[in-house]
Amino acid sequence: MSTDITHPAVYASLAGKSVFITGGGSGIGESLVRHFCAQKSRVTFVDIAEEASQKLVADIAAAGDPAPLFIPCDLRNVDDLRDAVDRAVAENGPINVLCNNAGSDDRHQTEDVTVAYWDDRMAVNLRHQFFAAQAVRPHMKAQGGGSIINFGSITWMVGDPDCPAYVTAKAAVYGMTRALARELGPERIRVNCMVPGWVMTERQVRLWLNEAGERQIEERQCLPDRLQPSDIARMALFLAADDSRMCTSQQFIVDGGWV
């Protein structure tokens, strides 16, 4: 049976919406950018990888979809993140959808973690999500609502042993999601947590997908197919669209049945 989706969903409510995506230059983030542009959203994305990001903009424009706005940004600098949000609002209008996607699952062992490295992992994987939500909130409130999608991971559910700082940060993302959903709910701002499994991005395949990894997937996933970035992006489209208007404070796990 083919795993290709020949007739993907089109969400009328996403056309013209202002969407802000972090870490949009590669991997899952690249797929998010492509999918929201295909929905005719007005997309802004930030990333530190300028060459790959500029190529993505050109590719999307060549395909005939609305070209996204790329803003170079190191999300560890919260002031730069805030400036990027301000520019996105100025050029694409008040933000309706925030995808807090950016993160890094670099491997490390407990005995090697320094205070500086720990703080850096929190800045890369957790802190910017909170401050991005803080920055877009006034714009969403003024429009009568919006959707914030925080990206977590199944790593904390299964207790991955080779990246404890990353696992800690991703567990915290769900707690933050629950708190923000409760606080922002009266403003009709929905806050959910996207939880990907092992997604076959170029980076994951290059660094970690070996024979043992393939065997682990076959043993752990219920479904035999390999997770693709597009599988995550399509769930994000649903959570961003009006179709999910009463979904908030939840985790949405897309992992092929791993956990």
Short mmCIF file of C-alpha atoms in Angstrom, two decimals, residues 118-236:
data_model
loop_
_atom_site.label_atom_id
_atom_site.label_comp_id
_atom_site.label_asym_id
_atom_site.label_seq_id
_atom_site.Cartn_x
_atom_site.Cartn_y
_atom_site.Cartn_z
CA TRP A 118 22.65 23.00 30.64
CA ASP A 119 21.61 26.65 30.35
CA ASP A 120 22.31 26.58 26.62
CA ARG A 121 20.12 23.50 26.14
CA MET A 122 17.26 25.19 27.98
CA ALA A 123 17.71 28.30 25.81
CA VAL A 124 17.70 26.25 22.61
CA ASN A 125 14.87 23.86 23.46
CA LEU A 126 12.55 25.61 25.92
CA ARG A 127 13.07 29.27 26.77
CA HIS A 128 12.39 30.74 23.32
CA GLN A 129 9.02 28.95 23.17
CA PHE A 130 7.77 30.86 26.19
CA PHE A 131 9.01 34.23 24.99
CA ALA A 132 7.67 33.70 21.47
CA ALA A 133 4.25 32.98 22.99
CA GLN A 134 4.59 36.07 25.16
CA ALA A 135 5.42 38.18 22.10
CA VAL A 136 2.52 37.01 19.92
CA ARG A 137 -0.12 37.02 22.64
CA PRO A 138 -1.14 40.71 22.33
CA HIS A 139 -1.64 40.32 18.58
CA MET A 140 -3.74 37.19 18.97
CA LYS A 141 -5.79 38.74 21.75
CA ALA A 142 -6.53 41.81 19.64
CA GLN A 143 -7.84 39.58 16.84
CA GLY A 144 -10.04 37.53 19.11
CA GLY A 145 -7.87 34.42 19.30
CA GLY A 146 -5.13 32.34 17.73
CA SER A 147 -3.27 29.04 17.85
CA ILE A 148 0.07 28.35 19.52
CA ILE A 149 1.68 24.99 18.78
CA ASN A 150 4.59 24.08 21.05
CA PHE A 151 6.82 21.26 19.88
CA GLY A 152 7.66 18.57 22.42
CA SER A 153 9.05 15.06 21.93
CA ILE A 154 8.34 11.47 22.92
CA THR A 155 11.86 11.30 24.40
CA TRP A 156 10.67 12.20 27.89
CA MET A 157 7.87 9.64 27.73
CA VAL A 158 10.22 6.79 26.86
CA GLY A 159 13.11 8.12 28.96
CA ASP A 160 15.81 8.36 26.30
CA PRO A 161 19.17 7.92 28.09
CA ASP A 162 21.53 9.86 25.83
CA CYS A 163 20.34 13.49 26.03
CA PRO A 164 19.05 14.24 29.56
CA ALA A 165 19.02 18.05 29.20
CA TYR A 166 17.02 17.81 25.97
CA VAL A 167 14.62 15.31 27.54
CA THR A 168 14.12 17.63 30.53
CA ALA A 169 13.39 20.61 28.29
CA LYS A 170 10.88 18.70 26.20
CA ALA A 171 9.05 17.45 29.27
CA ALA A 172 8.83 21.06 30.45
CA VAL A 173 7.27 22.09 27.13
CA TYR A 174 4.13 20.14 28.00
CA GLY A 175 3.89 21.75 31.45
CA MET A 176 4.29 25.16 29.87
CA THR A 177 1.62 24.30 27.31
CA ARG A 178 -0.87 23.39 30.03
CA ALA A 179 -0.17 26.58 31.98
CA LEU A 180 -0.42 28.86 28.94
CA ALA A 181 -3.58 27.17 27.69
CA ARG A 182 -5.30 27.87 30.99
CA GLU A 183 -4.11 31.48 31.16
CA LEU A 184 -4.72 32.37 27.51
CA GLY A 185 -7.93 30.42 27.03
CA PRO A 186 -10.25 33.29 28.01
CA GLU A 187 -8.69 35.23 25.12
CA ARG A 188 -9.57 32.35 22.74
CA ILE A 189 -5.90 31.59 22.25
CA ARG A 190 -5.46 27.85 21.94
CA VAL A 191 -2.19 26.28 23.10
CA ASN A 192 -1.33 22.70 22.23
CA CYS A 193 1.75 20.50 22.26
CA MET A 194 2.85 18.63 19.15
CA VAL A 195 4.76 15.47 20.08
CA PRO A 196 6.69 13.90 17.20
CA GLY A 197 8.23 10.46 17.30
CA TRP A 198 11.40 9.57 15.43
CA VAL A 199 11.00 11.60 12.27
CA MET A 200 13.20 10.81 9.29
CA THR A 201 14.69 14.24 8.71
CA GLU A 202 17.94 14.51 6.78
CA ARG A 203 19.78 15.14 10.05
CA GLN A 204 18.32 12.15 11.84
CA VAL A 205 19.07 9.82 8.94
CA ARG A 206 22.61 11.13 8.55
CA LEU A 207 23.57 11.05 12.22
CA TRP A 208 21.63 8.24 13.85
CA LEU A 209 19.70 5.97 11.52
CA ASN A 210 21.79 2.82 11.33
CA GLU A 211 20.97 -0.88 11.35
CA ALA A 212 20.28 -0.82 15.09
CA GLY A 213 18.04 2.21 14.65
CA GLU A 214 16.04 0.52 11.91
CA ARG A 215 15.60 -2.49 14.15
CA GLN A 216 14.43 -0.28 17.02
CA ILE A 217 11.79 1.35 14.82
CA GLU A 218 10.49 -2.02 13.71
CA GLU A 219 10.29 -3.19 17.31
CA ARG A 220 8.77 -0.07 18.85
CA GLN A 221 6.40 1.44 16.28
CA CYS A 222 2.97 -0.07 15.70
CA LEU A 223 2.96 1.08 12.08
CA PRO A 224 5.67 -0.13 9.69
CA ASP A 225 6.10 3.11 7.74
CA ARG A 226 8.80 5.64 8.60
CA LEU A 227 7.64 8.96 10.01
CA GLN A 228 8.24 11.86 7.64
CA PRO A 229 8.35 15.61 8.38
CA SER A 230 5.16 15.97 6.33
CA ASP A 231 3.31 13.74 8.81
CA ILE A 232 4.05 16.28 11.53
CA ALA A 233 3.26 19.27 9.34
CA ARG A 234 -0.18 17.95 8.44
CA MET A 235 -1.11 17.63 12.10
CA ALA A 236 0.15 21.16 12.68
#
